[in-house]
Amino acid sequence: MRALLSFIVSTTSFASSLLSGVAAAAEPFNWSPQVDDPIHTPAELVESMHSAFGYNHCRAVHAKGIILQGEFTPDTHAKEITKAPHLQGPSSKVTVRFSDFSGVPTIPDNDPMANPRGLAIRFELPGGASTDLVAHSFNGFPVSKTDDLRELMLAIAASGPCAATPTALDRFLEFHPTARAFLAAQKTPVSFATISYYGVDSFKFINAKGEGHYVRYQLVPEADEQLLTDEEREKQSANYLMDEIKARVAAAPIAFALYAQVAEHGDRINDPSIAWPDNRKRVLLGRLEIKKLTANTAEEDGTLVFNPSNVPTGIETADMLSSFYSKTFRLSAKEERDVAPVAGN
C-alpha cells in the first residue's frame, strides 16, 4: 500500500475540464465487442481488496463515507432519451453517500489513497422501488477487466515497504499504462461538493418511441470544481472532507447537474478504462439537490448497498461490468453485516 501511496504522491495531478454543450441524443450504433470474460469470481475480487487494504470488517472499497438526503428534479430533455420514471417527473427523494476510496474506514481524507472520491445515489421510485447510480471522481477506470482489477489489488498487497524493487505494483503498472495514468491523474477536492463525478458503467437508455442511446453518467457541481494542490492537501485535517460537507449542507443545499454523455459510433461501450471523447453530446437529465445529513449510524451505513445494475424500465445495463461489480458490492456489504460494526464515519 505504501508503494501505491509513494507513486501517487510523486505524480502531478492533471487539471480537468468540464464537457460543454447540451444537445439531443444520437441514434443507436454498432455494438462494441465484449471485453470482460472473467476467470475469477466476485468473491475472489473482494478477497483481493481485503488483501490490499486489510480486513477491516467494512466495505472492501470506499469504506469511509457520509450519508445525506435530498431530491432530484428531472429536466425536460431527459424524456427525449429515456422513459425511466425518475427522469420523467415530478421530483423524487434521494439518498446520497459521498466516500473516500480504499477499504480503510479510518483513512485520512487528505491521504492520496483516498482518491478517487465516490458518489452513490439511490432514487426512490413510485410503489417503493428504487434505482441506483454509482460514480467516482475520475473519468475512466484503471483497467478494462475485473481480473485485471484483482491483479492490481494483489500487486498493491504484495508491494509493502519491505518488498524488493521492482515491486509487484511496479511490474503491474509497467504493463498496464492505463492504470498508471489513472493513479497519476487523481485530483483532491476542496469539498465533496466541488468535484465532478463520472459513472464507470455504460447504460442503454430507451425512450417512449423505443429508440436507444448508449450513455454514461456525469455529475457536475454547481459550486464549480475547486481543487487542492499537493501542498494544500498535506495541510488538511484527517477528516476535513467529512467536516466540511457537514458544515456546507447545514448552511445551504448542495447541488449537481446530472448529465448523460451519449456515445457515438466507435466508442467502447464495454471498456470502462477508455473515457469517451470530451466532444460527445450531453443531455441534461436533471438537478440533484442535497439538503441534509442522515443519522449516519454504523447500522445505516452497513445496510446501504448501492447496486449499479438496479435499473428501472427505460434503462438497461450495457456492459458486462455492472453485474459483476453489483455482486462484488453485495458480497462486501454482507461481510460488513456479518460482523460487529466498526465505529467511524
Short mmCIF file of C-alpha atoms in Angstrom, two decimals:
data_model
loop_
_atom_site.label_atom_id
_atom_site.label_comp_id
_atom_site.label_asym_id
_atom_site.label_seq_id
_atom_site.Cartn_x
_atom_site.Cartn_y
_atom_site.Cartn_z
CA MET A 1 0.00 0.00 0.00
CA ARG A 2 2.89 2.35 0.74
CA ALA A 3 4.26 1.69 -2.72
CA LEU A 4 0.99 2.93 -4.22
CA LEU A 5 0.98 5.92 -1.88
CA SER A 6 4.53 6.80 -2.88
CA PHE A 7 3.64 6.56 -6.56
CA ILE A 8 0.62 8.82 -6.21
CA VAL A 9 2.47 11.43 -4.14
CA SER A 10 5.26 11.58 -6.71
CA THR A 11 2.91 12.42 -9.57
CA THR A 12 1.36 15.73 -10.52
CA SER A 13 -2.41 15.87 -10.62
CA PHE A 14 -3.81 16.64 -14.02
CA ALA A 15 -6.26 19.50 -14.38
CA SER A 16 -9.69 18.53 -15.65
CA SER A 17 -12.08 20.33 -17.96
CA LEU A 18 -15.84 20.07 -17.89
CA LEU A 19 -17.60 19.00 -21.01
CA SER A 20 -19.54 21.65 -22.82
CA GLY A 21 -22.75 21.74 -24.78
CA VAL A 22 -26.06 20.08 -24.05
CA ALA A 23 -27.60 18.50 -27.11
CA ALA A 24 -30.08 15.93 -28.24
CA ALA A 25 -29.01 12.29 -28.25
CA ALA A 26 -27.71 10.36 -31.24
CA GLU A 27 -29.25 7.24 -32.76
CA PRO A 28 -28.04 3.78 -31.77
CA PHE A 29 -24.82 2.48 -33.37
CA ASN A 30 -22.89 -0.75 -33.69
CA TRP A 31 -22.29 -2.74 -30.52
CA SER A 32 -18.68 -2.84 -29.28
CA PRO A 33 -17.18 -6.31 -28.66
CA GLN A 34 -17.34 -7.79 -25.20
CA VAL A 35 -14.31 -7.00 -23.06
CA ASP A 36 -14.64 -8.90 -19.81
CA ASP A 37 -14.65 -12.68 -19.62
CA PRO A 38 -13.57 -13.21 -16.02
CA ILE A 39 -11.86 -16.29 -14.69
CA HIS A 40 -12.09 -15.17 -11.08
CA THR A 41 -15.31 -14.69 -9.12
CA PRO A 42 -16.68 -11.60 -7.35
CA ALA A 43 -15.75 -13.27 -4.04
CA GLU A 44 -12.13 -13.53 -5.20
CA LEU A 45 -12.15 -9.85 -6.15
CA VAL A 46 -13.44 -8.92 -2.69
CA GLU A 47 -10.69 -11.08 -1.14
CA SER A 48 -8.03 -9.27 -3.20
CA MET A 49 -9.35 -5.91 -1.99
CA HIS A 50 -9.07 -7.07 1.60
CA SER A 51 -5.53 -8.20 0.89
CA ALA A 52 -4.68 -4.70 -0.33
CA PHE A 53 -6.42 -2.69 2.39
CA GLY A 54 -6.75 -5.05 5.33
CA TYR A 55 -9.64 -6.99 6.84
CA ASN A 56 -11.48 -4.08 8.42
CA HIS A 57 -14.99 -5.62 8.59
CA CYS A 58 -16.44 -2.95 6.35
CA ARG A 59 -16.87 -2.21 2.65
CA ALA A 60 -13.97 -3.63 0.66
CA VAL A 61 -13.55 -0.22 -1.02
CA HIS A 62 -14.99 3.23 -0.31
CA ALA A 63 -15.25 2.22 3.34
CA LYS A 64 -15.20 5.74 4.77
CA GLY A 65 -18.27 7.74 3.80
CA ILE A 66 -21.08 10.04 4.82
CA ILE A 67 -24.80 9.75 4.01
CA LEU A 68 -27.15 12.61 3.12
CA GLN A 69 -30.64 13.08 1.72
CA GLY A 70 -32.24 15.38 -0.81
CA GLU A 71 -34.25 15.35 -4.01
CA PHE A 72 -33.77 15.03 -7.73
CA THR A 73 -35.72 17.11 -10.23
CA PRO A 74 -35.64 15.83 -13.84
CA ASP A 75 -35.06 18.15 -16.78
CA THR A 76 -37.47 18.14 -19.72
CA HIS A 77 -34.66 16.92 -22.01
CA ALA A 78 -34.41 13.63 -20.11
CA LYS A 79 -37.62 12.16 -21.53
CA GLU A 80 -36.20 12.60 -25.05
CA ILE A 81 -33.82 9.69 -24.46
CA THR A 82 -35.43 7.56 -21.73
CA LYS A 83 -38.79 6.64 -20.26
CA ALA A 84 -37.25 5.84 -16.84
CA PRO A 85 -39.80 7.01 -14.24
CA HIS A 86 -37.43 9.13 -12.12
CA LEU A 87 -36.39 11.04 -15.26
CA GLN A 88 -39.93 12.00 -16.29
CA GLY A 89 -41.10 13.99 -13.29
CA PRO A 90 -42.03 15.00 -10.70
CA SER A 91 -39.13 15.21 -8.26
CA SER A 92 -38.01 12.10 -6.38
CA LYS A 93 -36.37 11.69 -2.99
CA VAL A 94 -32.75 10.57 -2.98
CA THR A 95 -30.22 9.14 -0.55
CA VAL A 96 -26.61 10.07 -1.31
CA ARG A 97 -23.31 8.72 0.00
CA PHE A 98 -20.00 10.55 -0.53
CA SER A 99 -16.92 8.46 0.17
CA ASP A 100 -13.14 8.11 0.12
CA PHE A 101 -11.55 5.33 -1.85
CA SER A 102 -9.81 2.33 -0.20
CA GLY A 103 -11.18 -0.23 2.22
CA VAL A 104 -9.79 1.54 5.27
CA PRO A 105 -12.63 3.11 7.30
CA THR A 106 -10.23 5.44 9.12
CA ILE A 107 -8.25 6.62 6.10
CA PRO A 108 -7.40 10.34 6.40
CA ASP A 109 -9.33 12.46 3.92
CA ASN A 110 -6.04 14.09 2.85
CA ASP A 111 -4.33 10.77 2.11
CA PRO A 112 -3.64 10.40 -1.64
CA MET A 113 -5.07 6.88 -1.41
CA ALA A 114 -8.45 8.42 -0.57
CA ASN A 115 -8.74 9.27 -4.28
CA PRO A 116 -10.84 8.90 -6.31
CA ARG A 117 -13.82 10.08 -4.27
CA GLY A 118 -17.12 8.29 -4.61
CA LEU A 119 -20.69 9.49 -5.07
CA ALA A 120 -23.56 7.00 -4.97
CA ILE A 121 -27.23 7.93 -5.31
CA ARG A 122 -30.42 6.00 -4.58
CA PHE A 123 -33.55 7.38 -6.25
CA GLU A 124 -36.92 6.47 -4.71
CA LEU A 125 -39.43 5.33 -7.32
CA PRO A 126 -43.23 5.07 -7.12
CA GLY A 127 -44.51 2.00 -5.30
CA GLY A 128 -41.49 1.65 -3.02
CA ALA A 129 -38.98 0.64 -5.71
CA SER A 130 -35.61 2.32 -6.23
CA THR A 131 -32.78 2.75 -8.71
CA ASP A 132 -29.10 3.42 -8.05
CA LEU A 133 -26.31 5.43 -9.64
CA VAL A 134 -22.65 4.85 -8.76
CA ALA A 135 -19.87 7.27 -9.79
CA HIS A 136 -16.38 8.39 -8.84
CA SER A 137 -14.26 11.49 -9.33
CA PHE A 138 -12.34 10.32 -12.40
CA ASN A 139 -13.48 9.94 -15.98
CA GLY A 140 -12.39 6.37 -16.55
CA PHE A 141 -11.16 3.30 -14.71
CA PRO A 142 -7.70 1.82 -14.15
CA VAL A 143 -8.40 -1.44 -16.00
CA SER A 144 -10.82 -2.87 -18.54
CA LYS A 145 -11.31 -6.29 -16.95
CA THR A 146 -12.32 -7.45 -13.49
CA ASP A 147 -9.49 -10.00 -13.45
CA ASP A 148 -7.04 -7.16 -14.04
CA LEU A 149 -8.55 -5.25 -11.12
CA ARG A 150 -7.97 -8.28 -8.91
CA GLU A 151 -4.38 -8.45 -10.15
CA LEU A 152 -3.91 -4.76 -9.31
CA MET A 153 -5.23 -5.27 -5.78
CA LEU A 154 -2.92 -8.24 -5.26
CA ALA A 155 0.01 -6.21 -6.59
CA ILE A 156 -0.71 -3.47 -4.06
CA ALA A 157 -0.88 -6.07 -1.29
CA ALA A 158 2.49 -7.51 -2.30
CA SER A 159 4.25 -4.14 -2.57
CA GLY A 160 4.72 -3.15 1.05
CA PRO A 161 7.69 -1.19 2.45
CA CYS A 162 9.85 -4.33 2.68
CA ALA A 163 9.15 -5.53 -0.87
CA ALA A 164 12.10 -5.81 -3.23
CA THR A 165 12.17 -3.49 -6.22
CA PRO A 166 10.82 -3.53 -8.77
CA THR A 167 7.74 -4.34 -6.72
CA ALA A 168 4.72 -6.27 -7.92
CA LEU A 169 2.96 -2.96 -8.34
CA ASP A 170 5.85 -1.56 -10.41
CA ARG A 171 5.63 -4.58 -12.70
CA PHE A 172 1.84 -4.34 -12.98
CA LEU A 173 1.95 -0.65 -13.92
CA GLU A 174 4.69 -1.29 -16.46
CA PHE A 175 2.33 -3.47 -18.46
CA HIS A 176 -0.86 -1.51 -17.68
CA PRO A 177 -0.29 2.10 -18.78
CA THR A 178 -3.95 2.98 -18.29
CA ALA A 179 -3.68 2.07 -14.60
CA ARG A 180 -0.52 4.15 -14.31
CA ALA A 181 -2.29 7.14 -15.88
CA PHE A 182 -5.29 6.61 -13.58
CA LEU A 183 -3.09 6.80 -10.47
CA ALA A 184 -1.16 9.80 -11.76
CA ALA A 185 -4.18 11.89 -12.72
CA GLN A 186 -6.14 11.91 -9.45
CA LYS A 187 -7.39 15.23 -8.05
CA THR A 188 -8.05 16.21 -4.44
CA PRO A 189 -11.14 18.38 -3.92
CA VAL A 190 -11.75 21.25 -1.52
CA SER A 191 -15.09 19.58 -0.80
CA PHE A 192 -17.09 16.55 -1.87
CA ALA A 193 -19.33 19.24 -3.40
CA THR A 194 -16.59 20.78 -5.58
CA ILE A 195 -15.53 17.98 -7.89
CA SER A 196 -17.17 16.28 -10.87
CA TYR A 197 -18.15 12.61 -10.73
CA TYR A 198 -18.34 10.10 -13.57
CA GLY A 199 -20.19 6.84 -13.93
CA VAL A 200 -17.97 3.86 -14.70
CA ASP A 201 -20.67 1.71 -16.29
CA SER A 202 -22.43 2.21 -19.59
CA PHE A 203 -26.20 2.02 -19.96
CA LYS A 204 -28.70 1.86 -22.76
CA PHE A 205 -31.42 4.48 -22.44
CA ILE A 206 -34.71 3.69 -24.19
CA ASN A 207 -37.33 6.37 -24.78
CA ALA A 208 -41.09 6.13 -25.26
CA LYS A 209 -40.59 5.66 -29.02
CA GLY A 210 -38.36 2.64 -28.46
CA GLU A 211 -35.23 4.48 -29.57
CA GLY A 212 -32.00 3.52 -27.83
CA HIS A 213 -28.96 5.57 -26.81
CA TYR A 214 -25.79 4.38 -25.06
CA VAL A 215 -24.76 6.69 -22.24
CA ARG A 216 -22.50 7.23 -19.24
CA TYR A 217 -23.40 9.47 -16.31
CA GLN A 218 -21.66 12.69 -15.35
CA LEU A 219 -22.37 14.88 -12.31
CA VAL A 220 -21.12 18.46 -12.42
CA PRO A 221 -21.10 20.58 -9.23
CA GLU A 222 -22.95 23.87 -9.28
CA ALA A 223 -20.23 25.21 -6.98
CA ASP A 224 -17.72 24.55 -9.80
CA GLU A 225 -14.63 22.44 -9.41
CA GLN A 226 -12.37 23.59 -6.60
CA LEU A 227 -9.23 21.52 -6.05
CA LEU A 228 -6.27 21.43 -3.68
CA THR A 229 -2.61 21.43 -4.60
CA ASP A 230 -0.44 18.72 -3.02
CA GLU A 231 0.90 21.30 -0.58
CA GLU A 232 -2.61 22.41 0.39
CA ARG A 233 -3.76 18.81 0.72
CA GLU A 234 -1.00 17.95 3.16
CA LYS A 235 -2.12 20.75 5.47
CA GLN A 236 -5.70 19.48 5.75
CA SER A 237 -7.02 17.53 8.72
CA ALA A 238 -7.73 13.81 8.61
CA ASN A 239 -11.50 14.45 8.44
CA TYR A 240 -11.53 17.70 6.52
CA LEU A 241 -13.95 16.48 3.83
CA MET A 242 -16.38 14.93 6.29
CA ASP A 243 -16.35 18.03 8.49
CA GLU A 244 -16.63 20.40 5.52
CA ILE A 245 -19.65 18.68 3.97
CA LYS A 246 -21.48 18.72 7.30
CA ALA A 247 -20.96 22.48 7.63
CA ARG A 248 -21.76 23.14 3.96
CA VAL A 249 -25.09 21.30 3.89
CA ALA A 250 -26.10 22.90 7.21
CA ALA A 251 -25.66 26.32 5.59
CA ALA A 252 -27.26 25.65 2.18
CA PRO A 253 -28.25 22.80 -0.15
CA ILE A 254 -25.56 21.19 -2.32
CA ALA A 255 -26.39 20.86 -5.99
CA PHE A 256 -25.14 18.92 -9.02
CA ALA A 257 -26.28 18.82 -12.63
CA LEU A 258 -26.74 15.24 -13.83
CA TYR A 259 -25.90 14.58 -17.48
CA ALA A 260 -25.96 11.63 -19.83
CA GLN A 261 -22.92 11.61 -22.12
CA VAL A 262 -24.05 9.97 -25.34
CA ALA A 263 -21.76 7.56 -27.18
CA GLU A 264 -21.11 7.74 -30.90
CA HIS A 265 -20.01 5.21 -33.49
CA GLY A 266 -16.74 3.57 -32.47
CA ASP A 267 -16.90 4.40 -28.75
CA ARG A 268 -16.09 1.46 -26.49
CA ILE A 269 -19.24 0.65 -24.56
CA ASN A 270 -17.76 -2.29 -22.66
CA ASP A 271 -14.39 -0.82 -21.70
CA PRO A 272 -14.56 1.47 -18.63
CA SER A 273 -10.84 2.26 -18.86
CA ILE A 274 -11.41 4.32 -22.01
CA ALA A 275 -13.22 7.61 -21.49
CA TRP A 276 -15.38 8.77 -24.35
CA PRO A 277 -14.15 11.94 -26.09
CA ASP A 278 -14.98 15.26 -24.50
CA ASN A 279 -16.81 16.42 -27.63
CA ARG A 280 -19.54 13.83 -27.24
CA LYS A 281 -23.02 15.28 -26.79
CA ARG A 282 -24.51 15.52 -23.33
CA VAL A 283 -28.16 15.56 -22.36
CA LEU A 284 -29.16 17.29 -19.14
CA LEU A 285 -31.09 14.75 -17.07
CA GLY A 286 -31.86 16.95 -14.08
CA ARG A 287 -30.71 18.62 -10.90
CA LEU A 288 -29.60 16.83 -7.75
CA GLU A 289 -30.13 18.87 -4.59
CA ILE A 290 -28.67 17.51 -1.34
CA LYS A 291 -30.31 19.04 1.71
CA LYS A 292 -29.45 17.31 4.98
CA LEU A 293 -27.44 14.67 6.80
CA THR A 294 -28.94 11.38 7.91
CA ALA A 295 -28.22 9.86 11.33
CA ASN A 296 -25.12 8.19 9.84
CA THR A 297 -25.20 5.27 12.24
CA ALA A 298 -22.97 2.24 11.64
CA GLU A 299 -26.10 0.16 11.04
CA GLU A 300 -27.41 2.58 8.42
CA ASP A 301 -24.10 2.63 6.59
CA GLY A 302 -23.77 -1.14 6.75
CA THR A 303 -27.18 -1.82 5.23
CA LEU A 304 -26.97 0.81 2.47
CA VAL A 305 -25.72 -1.06 -0.61
CA PHE A 306 -25.76 0.70 -3.98
CA ASN A 307 -26.25 -1.60 -6.97
CA PRO A 308 -25.34 -0.25 -10.44
CA SER A 309 -27.49 -2.99 -12.01
CA ASN A 310 -30.57 -1.79 -10.12
CA VAL A 311 -32.22 -0.05 -13.08
CA PRO A 312 -35.88 0.69 -13.92
CA THR A 313 -37.86 0.45 -17.13
CA GLY A 314 -36.24 2.70 -19.72
CA ILE A 315 -32.67 1.88 -18.69
CA GLU A 316 -30.68 -1.30 -19.38
CA THR A 317 -27.16 -2.25 -18.34
CA ALA A 318 -24.95 -2.10 -21.41
CA ASP A 319 -21.65 -3.60 -20.27
CA MET A 320 -20.51 -6.77 -18.57
CA LEU A 321 -19.07 -4.98 -15.55
CA SER A 322 -22.33 -3.85 -13.97
CA SER A 323 -23.50 -7.30 -12.96
CA PHE A 324 -20.05 -8.39 -11.74
CA TYR A 325 -19.49 -5.32 -9.60
CA SER A 326 -23.03 -5.48 -8.27
CA LYS A 327 -22.30 -8.97 -6.93
CA THR A 328 -18.99 -7.69 -5.52
CA PHE A 329 -20.70 -4.84 -3.68
CA ARG A 330 -23.34 -7.16 -2.24
CA LEU A 331 -20.73 -9.65 -1.02
CA SER A 332 -18.70 -6.87 0.57
CA ALA A 333 -21.78 -5.48 2.31
CA LYS A 334 -22.79 -8.93 3.57
CA GLU A 335 -19.36 -9.35 5.15
CA GLU A 336 -19.84 -5.99 6.88
CA ARG A 337 -23.23 -7.02 8.26
CA ASP A 338 -21.98 -10.40 9.44
CA VAL A 339 -19.52 -8.85 11.92
CA ALA A 340 -19.73 -6.22 14.65
CA PRO A 341 -19.91 -2.73 13.10
CA VAL A 342 -16.76 -0.64 13.14
CA ALA A 343 -17.09 2.81 14.67
CA GLY A 344 -16.32 5.79 12.46
CA ASN A 345 -17.73 7.76 9.53
#
